[in-house]
Amino acid sequence: MIGALGLGIVGTAISWPRLTGADIPGRGEDALTIALFGNAQAAADRQELVDAFQRKHPGIAVRIVAIQGQDWSTFFAKILTMVAAGSPPDIVSVATEGTQLFASRMAAPIDEYVQRDADEMKEYFDDTHPALVDSMLYKGNLFMLPDNFNAANVFYNTSALANAGMERPRDDWSLDDFFAVARNMKSGNPGSFLPYFWNNRLWGGVVPWLYINQTSFLTEEKAPGGEWLWDKFYPDIAPRGGGYLWESADALNDKTVESFAVLEQMVREGLAANPAQGGGNELVALFSTGAVGMTPAGGFWVQGLHDAGVGNDEYDVTYFPKMRGQRHQFGAGGYAIMDTSPRKDEAWEWLKFAVSAEGLRIAHKKPDSSIPRKSINDEVYGAGLGPKHWEVFYDTLEKFPDTGPMPAPPQQAAVESALIKNVVGTITNGPDGVRRGLETMQRDLELALRER
């Protein structure tokens, strides 16, 4: 990939500073450089965290570099550009979508640091669910410490539910219960109202409907290793292995076909939207106007709905319904130390501070993301801004311990593209079109997984 980027640079008429990377922020400066996905405001929002860190470590200068992009894939490509230009950051903020990409190509494992500072780190692991830590392992090594996460839950409009003559569903509601709620919402809320609206993407798209049916579109396995982590910090649970592996396509197994058939029925009955591709901003607007009854979202939506003027009694949150199981999906984020960094010791100090109680309280003063440390998550969401059943955000992990990360192998960008481009065709060509659509998806996923 770096070679391809280099060819692109040579073949483009650009300035010498651009060619050498001299115009990249932080190049040539003696500072710990941290790259974030976002705009200048995202960097400004981290300044209080930087200031607090430097009070503890006055000898470590820190520079935050915000990198904008359309999505995580664009952000990762820009990091690769910085590597190719000889100006890689020391630390990169990485979400589940890029965890294995960075672990396999660019990030340094942190096993040695965690074991060295085990006594200091015990408090963090005691307060953090093992499923989140598990998502940061790759082939036996730990690469990040989760500092935020969001499970995909069902947000619902309380007025729409009341108009349907129904009460909040049970935590263990079934698929039949879901259809009953959706149909009653449709009849009780006429007009352009949609009972269920969703985006065509990896997080919160089709994956929740696969997970609750104990399946996925990729074969899920676990790598060996990781005993050093589980034995030391989670001695009361069975070791969870050395991280997830998604190395083969599995779009044609019977349970996957069944889950896509459910989505096809929802769209055919007019209970669900033909899924849009994109982020959650459009959904916030639709949900806040009462045009949508239910939608998949996570703890990050609480602040977004508040900013949109939605009262916390106008909506609530629950779990996805049960099919063969009730496993949920989540995405998590943290900081990765670049393998090329000459400041790994200083970078580790940043990672530790970012997940400390002090660091997390500074970074998450608002309910803009679920927090891996349960005690702090409870502080933020229990302060009165969230919905009535805000405990759902963390209880998703505790009530459904098999809940896991969305499938994101090192070839995540190609895999997500293969998934997204086939979803609409699979669920909009009638019941007989589901398997045909998944046959095409299987072929495209197999091609995507061969990419290096």
Short mmCIF file of C-alpha atoms in Angstrom, two decimals:
data_model
loop_
_atom_site.label_atom_id
_atom_site.label_comp_id
_atom_site.label_asym_id
_atom_site.label_seq_id
_atom_site.Cartn_x
_atom_site.Cartn_y
_atom_site.Cartn_z
CA MET A 1 0.00 0.00 0.00
CA ILE A 2 2.82 2.35 0.85
CA GLY A 3 4.45 1.51 -2.48
CA ALA A 4 1.24 2.32 -4.31
CA LEU A 5 1.00 5.63 -2.48
CA GLY A 6 4.56 6.40 -3.46
CA LEU A 7 3.78 5.77 -7.14
CA GLY A 8 0.81 8.08 -6.83
CA ILE A 9 3.02 10.83 -5.43
CA VAL A 10 5.63 10.45 -8.16
CA GLY A 11 2.96 10.52 -10.83
CA THR A 12 1.37 13.74 -9.58
CA ALA A 13 2.61 17.27 -10.10
CA ILE A 14 2.98 18.49 -6.52
CA SER A 15 5.31 20.74 -4.61
CA TRP A 16 8.62 19.70 -3.06
CA PRO A 17 7.33 20.19 0.54
CA ARG A 18 4.44 17.88 -0.26
CA LEU A 19 6.77 15.34 -1.86
CA THR A 20 9.12 15.29 1.14
CA GLY A 21 6.37 15.52 3.73
CA ALA A 22 7.79 18.78 5.10
CA ASP A 23 4.31 20.31 5.23
CA ILE A 24 2.90 17.57 7.46
CA PRO A 25 2.08 18.95 10.94
CA GLY A 26 4.58 17.91 13.59
CA ARG A 27 7.39 17.01 11.18
CA GLY A 28 10.74 17.93 12.63
CA GLU A 29 9.35 18.88 16.02
CA ASP A 30 10.68 17.23 19.17
CA ALA A 31 7.27 16.25 20.54
CA LEU A 32 5.15 13.19 21.09
CA THR A 33 2.84 13.39 18.08
CA ILE A 34 -0.68 12.00 18.41
CA ALA A 35 -2.85 11.65 15.32
CA LEU A 36 -6.64 11.85 15.75
CA PHE A 37 -9.46 11.25 13.30
CA GLY A 38 -11.29 14.58 13.20
CA ASN A 39 -11.05 18.30 12.58
CA ALA A 40 -9.30 21.12 14.42
CA GLN A 41 -12.07 21.16 17.00
CA ALA A 42 -11.28 17.54 17.83
CA ALA A 43 -7.70 18.55 18.57
CA ALA A 44 -8.85 21.51 20.65
CA ASP A 45 -11.13 19.23 22.65
CA ARG A 46 -8.09 17.19 23.69
CA GLN A 47 -6.14 20.19 24.97
CA GLU A 48 -7.33 19.83 28.55
CA LEU A 49 -6.25 16.19 28.46
CA VAL A 50 -2.84 17.24 27.09
CA ASP A 51 -2.45 19.89 29.79
CA ALA A 52 -3.26 17.42 32.56
CA PHE A 53 -0.84 14.88 31.09
CA GLN A 54 1.97 17.42 30.91
CA ARG A 55 1.45 18.41 34.53
CA LYS A 56 2.30 14.81 35.38
CA HIS A 57 5.03 14.55 32.76
CA PRO A 58 6.47 18.05 32.26
CA GLY A 59 9.37 16.66 30.27
CA ILE A 60 7.16 15.22 27.51
CA ALA A 61 5.99 17.71 24.90
CA VAL A 62 2.79 16.66 23.13
CA ARG A 63 1.41 17.68 19.77
CA ILE A 64 -2.10 16.72 18.64
CA VAL A 65 -2.60 16.40 14.89
CA ALA A 66 -6.21 16.22 13.68
CA ILE A 67 -6.67 14.43 10.36
CA GLN A 68 -9.98 14.73 8.56
CA GLY A 69 -11.46 12.07 6.35
CA GLN A 70 -14.74 10.76 5.00
CA ASP A 71 -14.44 7.59 7.04
CA TRP A 72 -11.93 5.48 8.95
CA SER A 73 -10.50 4.04 5.72
CA THR A 74 -9.64 7.53 4.50
CA PHE A 75 -8.03 8.34 7.84
CA PHE A 76 -5.92 5.18 7.74
CA ALA A 77 -4.80 5.97 4.19
CA LYS A 78 -3.62 9.39 5.34
CA ILE A 79 -1.62 7.79 8.16
CA LEU A 80 0.02 5.57 5.54
CA THR A 81 0.85 8.72 3.57
CA MET A 82 2.60 10.15 6.64
CA VAL A 83 4.56 6.89 7.01
CA ALA A 84 5.55 6.94 3.34
CA ALA A 85 6.64 10.59 3.65
CA GLY A 86 8.90 9.75 6.59
CA SER A 87 6.82 11.60 9.16
CA PRO A 88 4.72 9.02 10.98
CA PRO A 89 3.03 10.01 14.24
CA ASP A 90 4.08 8.34 17.48
CA ILE A 91 0.51 7.47 18.49
CA VAL A 92 -2.66 7.01 16.46
CA SER A 93 -6.24 6.95 17.73
CA VAL A 94 -7.69 3.77 16.26
CA ALA A 95 -11.18 2.24 16.30
CA THR A 96 -12.13 -1.41 15.90
CA GLU A 97 -12.27 -0.86 12.13
CA GLY A 98 -8.49 -0.40 12.07
CA THR A 99 -7.26 -2.37 15.08
CA GLN A 100 -6.09 -5.40 13.14
CA LEU A 101 -4.81 -3.31 10.22
CA PHE A 102 -2.50 -1.43 12.58
CA ALA A 103 -1.63 -4.51 14.62
CA SER A 104 -0.58 -6.44 11.53
CA ARG A 105 1.39 -3.64 9.85
CA MET A 106 2.17 -0.54 11.87
CA ALA A 107 1.57 -0.79 15.62
CA ALA A 108 3.84 -2.00 18.40
CA PRO A 109 2.47 -4.49 20.97
CA ILE A 110 2.24 -3.19 24.51
CA ASP A 111 2.49 -6.54 26.35
CA GLU A 112 5.85 -5.71 27.90
CA TYR A 113 4.65 -2.38 29.25
CA VAL A 114 1.43 -3.79 30.68
CA GLN A 115 3.28 -6.60 32.44
CA ARG A 116 5.95 -4.23 33.76
CA ASP A 117 3.33 -1.88 35.23
CA ALA A 118 0.86 -4.60 36.20
CA ASP A 119 0.32 -3.30 39.74
CA GLU A 120 -0.48 0.15 38.40
CA MET A 121 -2.76 -1.23 35.67
CA LYS A 122 -4.79 -3.54 37.90
CA GLU A 123 -7.30 -0.83 38.81
CA TYR A 124 -8.05 -0.23 35.11
CA PHE A 125 -8.60 -3.88 34.25
CA ASP A 126 -10.70 -4.44 37.40
CA ASP A 127 -13.08 -1.75 36.14
CA THR A 128 -13.10 -2.72 32.44
CA HIS A 129 -15.12 -5.54 30.88
CA PRO A 130 -12.88 -8.28 29.41
CA ALA A 131 -14.79 -8.29 26.10
CA LEU A 132 -13.47 -4.80 25.36
CA VAL A 133 -9.87 -5.76 26.13
CA ASP A 134 -10.30 -8.93 24.05
CA SER A 135 -11.07 -6.79 20.99
CA MET A 136 -7.61 -5.15 21.27
CA LEU A 137 -5.69 -8.44 21.04
CA TYR A 138 -4.27 -9.71 17.78
CA LYS A 139 -2.52 -13.06 17.43
CA GLY A 140 -1.67 -13.21 21.12
CA ASN A 141 -0.43 -9.63 21.58
CA LEU A 142 -2.21 -6.64 23.09
CA PHE A 143 -2.00 -3.48 21.01
CA MET A 144 -4.30 -0.94 22.70
CA LEU A 145 -6.19 -0.16 25.87
CA PRO A 146 -9.85 0.65 25.14
CA ASP A 147 -10.78 4.20 26.17
CA ASN A 148 -14.26 4.27 24.61
CA PHE A 149 -16.78 1.86 23.10
CA ASN A 150 -20.32 1.73 21.78
CA ALA A 151 -22.53 -1.33 21.57
CA ALA A 152 -25.33 -1.31 19.01
CA ASN A 153 -28.61 -1.08 20.93
CA VAL A 154 -32.16 -0.22 19.89
CA PHE A 155 -33.20 3.38 20.52
CA TYR A 156 -36.95 3.93 20.33
CA ASN A 157 -39.28 6.91 20.28
CA THR A 158 -41.45 6.74 23.41
CA SER A 159 -44.36 8.62 21.79
CA ALA A 160 -44.35 6.30 18.80
CA LEU A 161 -44.46 3.32 21.14
CA ALA A 162 -47.31 4.86 23.14
CA ASN A 163 -49.24 5.60 19.93
CA ALA A 164 -48.87 1.92 19.11
CA GLY A 165 -50.55 1.08 22.41
CA MET A 166 -47.51 -0.80 23.64
CA GLU A 167 -45.13 -0.66 26.58
CA ARG A 168 -41.37 -0.99 26.66
CA PRO A 169 -40.46 -4.50 25.46
CA ARG A 170 -38.92 -7.03 27.81
CA ASP A 171 -35.14 -7.26 27.82
CA ASP A 172 -35.40 -10.73 26.29
CA TRP A 173 -38.00 -9.84 23.67
CA SER A 174 -38.18 -12.13 20.66
CA LEU A 175 -38.11 -11.51 16.93
CA ASP A 176 -41.88 -11.98 16.87
CA ASP A 177 -42.15 -9.31 19.56
CA PHE A 178 -40.07 -6.97 17.41
CA PHE A 179 -42.37 -7.46 14.41
CA ALA A 180 -45.41 -6.88 16.59
CA VAL A 181 -43.99 -3.60 17.88
CA ALA A 182 -43.00 -2.49 14.38
CA ARG A 183 -46.41 -3.31 12.88
CA ASN A 184 -48.30 -1.57 15.68
CA MET A 185 -46.02 1.45 15.38
CA LYS A 186 -46.78 1.63 11.68
CA SER A 187 -50.55 1.52 12.20
CA GLY A 188 -50.44 3.90 15.18
CA ASN A 189 -48.23 6.49 13.49
CA PRO A 190 -49.57 7.13 9.96
CA GLY A 191 -47.94 9.14 7.22
CA SER A 192 -44.28 8.91 6.28
CA PHE A 193 -43.39 7.34 9.63
CA LEU A 194 -40.98 4.37 9.53
CA PRO A 195 -40.90 1.88 12.41
CA TYR A 196 -37.22 0.98 11.85
CA PHE A 197 -34.52 3.02 10.14
CA TRP A 198 -30.89 1.95 9.72
CA ASN A 199 -27.71 2.72 7.84
CA ASN A 200 -25.90 0.36 5.49
CA ARG A 201 -22.54 0.14 7.22
CA LEU A 202 -20.48 -2.25 9.32
CA TRP A 203 -21.47 -0.88 12.75
CA GLY A 204 -25.21 -1.05 13.36
CA GLY A 205 -26.07 -2.26 9.85
CA VAL A 206 -26.75 -5.93 9.21
CA VAL A 207 -24.26 -7.19 11.81
CA PRO A 208 -26.60 -6.92 14.86
CA TRP A 209 -29.15 -9.08 13.04
CA LEU A 210 -26.48 -11.66 12.32
CA TYR A 211 -25.07 -11.70 15.84
CA ILE A 212 -28.45 -12.26 17.51
CA ASN A 213 -28.81 -15.29 15.25
CA GLN A 214 -25.39 -16.63 16.32
CA THR A 215 -23.81 -16.02 12.94
CA SER A 216 -21.85 -13.51 10.85
CA PHE A 217 -20.76 -12.92 7.27
CA LEU A 218 -17.17 -13.95 8.12
CA THR A 219 -16.05 -17.07 9.97
CA GLU A 220 -15.10 -16.06 13.50
CA GLU A 221 -12.21 -17.83 15.23
CA LYS A 222 -9.85 -17.07 18.11
CA ALA A 223 -6.06 -16.99 17.94
CA PRO A 224 -4.05 -18.87 20.58
CA GLY A 225 -2.18 -16.99 23.30
CA GLY A 226 -3.10 -14.18 25.64
CA GLU A 227 -2.77 -16.29 28.80
CA TRP A 228 -0.41 -13.73 30.33
CA LEU A 229 -3.22 -11.17 30.20
CA TRP A 230 -6.16 -13.31 31.32
CA ASP A 231 -4.30 -15.11 34.10
CA LYS A 232 -2.96 -11.86 35.55
CA PHE A 233 -5.91 -9.49 35.27
CA TYR A 234 -8.98 -11.70 34.86
CA PRO A 235 -8.18 -14.84 36.87
CA ASP A 236 -11.84 -15.58 37.64
CA ILE A 237 -12.92 -16.07 34.02
CA ALA A 238 -11.94 -18.66 31.43
CA PRO A 239 -9.12 -17.33 29.21
CA ARG A 240 -10.55 -15.78 26.07
CA GLY A 241 -7.62 -16.51 23.76
CA GLY A 242 -5.28 -14.31 21.77
CA GLY A 243 -7.77 -12.21 19.84
CA TYR A 244 -10.32 -12.56 17.06
CA LEU A 245 -9.53 -13.89 13.62
CA TRP A 246 -11.77 -13.36 10.59
CA GLU A 247 -9.97 -15.10 7.76
CA SER A 248 -12.70 -16.60 5.56
CA ALA A 249 -16.07 -15.55 4.15
CA ASP A 250 -19.24 -17.20 5.47
CA ALA A 251 -22.14 -15.35 3.84
CA LEU A 252 -23.96 -18.48 2.67
CA ASN A 253 -24.45 -20.39 5.91
CA ASP A 254 -28.11 -21.08 6.74
CA LYS A 255 -28.26 -18.75 9.72
CA THR A 256 -26.87 -15.83 7.72
CA VAL A 257 -29.44 -16.47 4.98
CA GLU A 258 -32.13 -16.52 7.68
CA SER A 259 -31.06 -13.16 9.12
CA PHE A 260 -31.01 -11.50 5.71
CA ALA A 261 -34.46 -12.98 5.02
CA VAL A 262 -35.69 -11.23 8.17
CA LEU A 263 -34.37 -7.90 6.88
CA GLU A 264 -35.92 -8.58 3.47
CA GLN A 265 -39.30 -9.16 5.12
CA MET A 266 -39.00 -5.96 7.16
CA VAL A 267 -38.31 -3.91 4.02
CA ARG A 268 -40.98 -5.70 1.98
CA GLU A 269 -43.64 -5.00 4.64
CA GLY A 270 -42.66 -1.34 4.83
CA LEU A 271 -41.51 -1.74 8.44
CA ALA A 272 -37.91 -0.78 7.71
CA ALA A 273 -36.17 1.61 5.40
CA ASN A 274 -34.22 0.49 2.40
CA PRO A 275 -30.94 1.16 4.21
CA ALA A 276 -28.99 4.29 3.54
CA GLN A 277 -25.22 4.36 3.49
CA GLY A 278 -23.50 6.80 5.82
CA GLY A 279 -23.09 7.92 9.39
CA GLY A 280 -25.46 8.77 12.17
CA ASN A 281 -26.01 12.49 11.60
CA GLU A 282 -28.91 11.92 9.21
CA LEU A 283 -30.44 9.50 11.69
CA VAL A 284 -30.31 12.03 14.52
CA ALA A 285 -32.28 14.47 12.39
CA LEU A 286 -34.91 11.90 11.41
CA PHE A 287 -35.24 10.48 14.90
CA SER A 288 -35.50 13.89 16.55
CA THR A 289 -38.50 14.83 14.36
CA GLY A 290 -40.43 11.69 15.34
CA ALA A 291 -40.31 10.25 11.81
CA VAL A 292 -38.57 7.08 13.02
CA GLY A 293 -39.73 4.62 15.66
CA MET A 294 -36.61 2.54 16.27
CA THR A 295 -33.00 2.66 15.15
CA PRO A 296 -29.66 1.09 16.11
CA ALA A 297 -27.37 3.43 18.03
CA GLY A 298 -25.06 3.52 21.04
CA GLY A 299 -24.23 5.66 24.03
CA PHE A 300 -22.69 8.31 21.77
CA TRP A 301 -26.21 9.21 20.62
CA VAL A 302 -27.22 10.59 24.00
CA GLN A 303 -25.22 13.77 23.56
CA GLY A 304 -26.24 14.03 19.91
CA LEU A 305 -29.94 13.84 20.75
CA HIS A 306 -29.51 16.34 23.58
CA ASP A 307 -27.79 18.78 21.20
CA ALA A 308 -30.69 18.28 18.75
CA GLY A 309 -33.15 19.33 21.44
CA VAL A 310 -34.61 15.89 22.15
CA GLY A 311 -35.64 15.46 25.78
CA ASN A 312 -34.40 12.35 27.53
CA ASP A 313 -38.02 11.31 28.17
CA GLU A 314 -38.80 11.41 24.44
CA TYR A 315 -36.76 8.29 23.77
CA ASP A 316 -35.39 5.26 25.53
CA VAL A 317 -33.05 2.37 24.79
CA THR A 318 -33.27 -1.41 24.90
CA TYR A 319 -31.48 -4.47 23.56
CA PHE A 320 -31.77 -6.08 20.16
CA PRO A 321 -34.38 -8.86 20.16
CA LYS A 322 -33.51 -12.50 20.55
CA MET A 323 -33.28 -15.00 17.69
CA ARG A 324 -31.08 -18.05 18.34
CA GLY A 325 -29.24 -15.91 20.87
CA GLN A 326 -28.98 -12.29 21.91
CA ARG A 327 -25.35 -11.54 21.28
CA HIS A 328 -24.68 -7.88 20.50
CA GLN A 329 -21.94 -6.12 18.56
CA PHE A 330 -19.74 -3.22 19.63
CA GLY A 331 -16.96 -1.05 18.37
CA ALA A 332 -14.17 0.17 20.65
CA GLY A 333 -11.36 2.65 20.36
CA GLY A 334 -7.98 3.38 21.88
CA TYR A 335 -4.49 4.64 21.16
CA ALA A 336 -1.95 2.56 19.22
CA ILE A 337 1.80 3.15 19.49
CA MET A 338 3.41 3.17 16.07
CA ASP A 339 6.18 0.63 15.58
CA THR A 340 8.31 3.33 13.99
CA SER A 341 8.10 5.63 17.01
CA PRO A 342 11.41 6.42 18.77
CA ARG A 343 9.35 7.57 21.80
CA LYS A 344 7.62 4.37 22.81
CA ASP A 345 8.30 4.86 26.53
CA GLU A 346 6.73 8.33 26.44
CA ALA A 347 3.89 7.01 24.28
CA TRP A 348 3.13 4.34 26.88
CA GLU A 349 2.81 7.02 29.53
CA TRP A 350 0.17 8.69 27.35
CA LEU A 351 -1.75 5.42 26.92
CA LYS A 352 -1.77 4.85 30.67
CA PHE A 353 -2.95 8.37 31.41
CA ALA A 354 -5.67 8.24 28.75
CA VAL A 355 -7.35 5.28 30.49
CA SER A 356 -6.76 6.48 34.03
CA ALA A 357 -9.77 7.68 36.01
CA GLU A 358 -8.49 11.25 35.72
CA GLY A 359 -7.87 11.00 32.00
CA LEU A 360 -11.24 9.47 31.19
CA ARG A 361 -13.10 12.02 33.31
CA ILE A 362 -11.40 14.80 31.37
CA ALA A 363 -11.99 13.21 27.96
CA HIS A 364 -15.63 12.28 28.61
CA LYS A 365 -17.39 15.00 30.55
CA LYS A 366 -20.46 14.49 28.38
CA PRO A 367 -22.29 11.30 27.37
CA ASP A 368 -20.71 11.25 23.92
CA SER A 369 -19.47 7.64 24.06
CA SER A 370 -19.77 4.67 26.37
CA ILE A 371 -16.75 4.36 28.65
CA PRO A 372 -14.89 1.07 29.25
CA ARG A 373 -14.42 1.75 32.96
CA LYS A 374 -17.85 0.91 34.34
CA SER A 375 -17.59 3.19 37.37
CA ILE A 376 -16.97 6.24 35.18
CA ASN A 377 -19.55 5.17 32.61
CA ASP A 378 -22.11 5.09 35.42
CA GLU A 379 -21.04 8.56 36.55
CA VAL A 380 -21.52 10.07 33.10
CA TYR A 381 -24.77 8.37 32.07
CA GLY A 382 -26.32 8.37 35.53
CA ALA A 383 -26.09 12.16 35.85
CA GLY A 384 -29.57 12.73 34.41
CA LEU A 385 -28.90 13.52 30.76
CA GLY A 386 -29.38 10.00 29.44
CA PRO A 387 -32.56 7.96 28.84
CA LYS A 388 -34.41 6.17 31.61
CA HIS A 389 -32.73 2.83 30.93
CA TRP A 390 -29.20 4.16 30.38
CA GLU A 391 -27.77 1.09 32.17
CA VAL A 392 -28.38 -0.80 28.91
CA PHE A 393 -25.20 0.66 27.42
CA TYR A 394 -22.86 -1.22 29.78
CA ASP A 395 -25.25 -4.03 30.70
CA THR A 396 -25.09 -5.15 27.07
CA LEU A 397 -21.64 -6.51 27.92
CA GLU A 398 -22.59 -7.91 31.30
CA LYS A 399 -25.94 -9.51 30.41
CA PHE A 400 -24.68 -10.93 27.10
CA PRO A 401 -21.03 -11.89 27.78
CA ASP A 402 -20.57 -13.33 24.29
CA THR A 403 -21.07 -9.83 22.86
CA GLY A 404 -18.12 -9.03 20.62
CA PRO A 405 -16.59 -6.56 18.16
CA MET A 406 -17.82 -6.15 14.62
CA PRO A 407 -15.86 -8.27 12.12
CA ALA A 408 -12.84 -6.16 11.16
CA PRO A 409 -9.84 -8.10 9.78
CA PRO A 410 -6.73 -6.32 8.45
CA GLN A 411 -8.55 -6.04 5.10
CA GLN A 412 -11.47 -4.27 6.79
CA ALA A 413 -11.90 -1.52 4.20
CA ALA A 414 -12.22 -4.00 1.34
CA VAL A 415 -14.41 -6.33 3.40
CA GLU A 416 -16.78 -3.54 4.43
CA SER A 417 -17.02 -2.37 0.84
CA ALA A 418 -17.89 -5.92 -0.31
CA LEU A 419 -20.56 -6.13 2.37
CA ILE A 420 -22.13 -2.72 1.80
CA LYS A 421 -22.39 -2.95 -1.97
CA ASN A 422 -24.38 -6.19 -1.76
CA VAL A 423 -26.78 -5.50 1.12
CA VAL A 424 -29.43 -3.50 -0.74
CA GLY A 425 -29.65 -5.93 -3.66
CA THR A 426 -29.88 -8.88 -1.29
CA ILE A 427 -32.87 -7.55 0.65
CA THR A 428 -34.83 -5.74 -2.08
CA ASN A 429 -35.29 -8.46 -4.71
CA GLY A 430 -37.92 -10.48 -2.91
CA PRO A 431 -37.55 -13.65 -0.81
CA ASP A 432 -36.03 -15.55 -3.73
CA GLY A 433 -33.35 -12.91 -4.19
CA VAL A 434 -31.78 -13.30 -0.76
CA ARG A 435 -29.62 -16.32 -1.53
CA ARG A 436 -28.67 -14.98 -4.96
CA GLY A 437 -27.52 -11.73 -3.37
CA LEU A 438 -25.51 -13.59 -0.74
CA GLU A 439 -23.82 -15.68 -3.41
CA THR A 440 -22.49 -12.47 -4.94
CA MET A 441 -21.54 -11.18 -1.50
CA GLN A 442 -19.64 -14.40 -0.76
CA ARG A 443 -17.63 -14.02 -3.96
CA ASP A 444 -16.80 -10.38 -3.24
CA LEU A 445 -15.83 -11.14 0.37
CA GLU A 446 -13.50 -13.91 -0.76
CA LEU A 447 -11.80 -11.47 -3.12
CA ALA A 448 -11.57 -8.82 -0.40
CA LEU A 449 -9.94 -11.19 2.07
CA ARG A 450 -7.18 -11.98 -0.45
CA GLU A 451 -6.11 -8.32 -0.48
CA ARG A 452 -2.84 -7.48 1.27
#
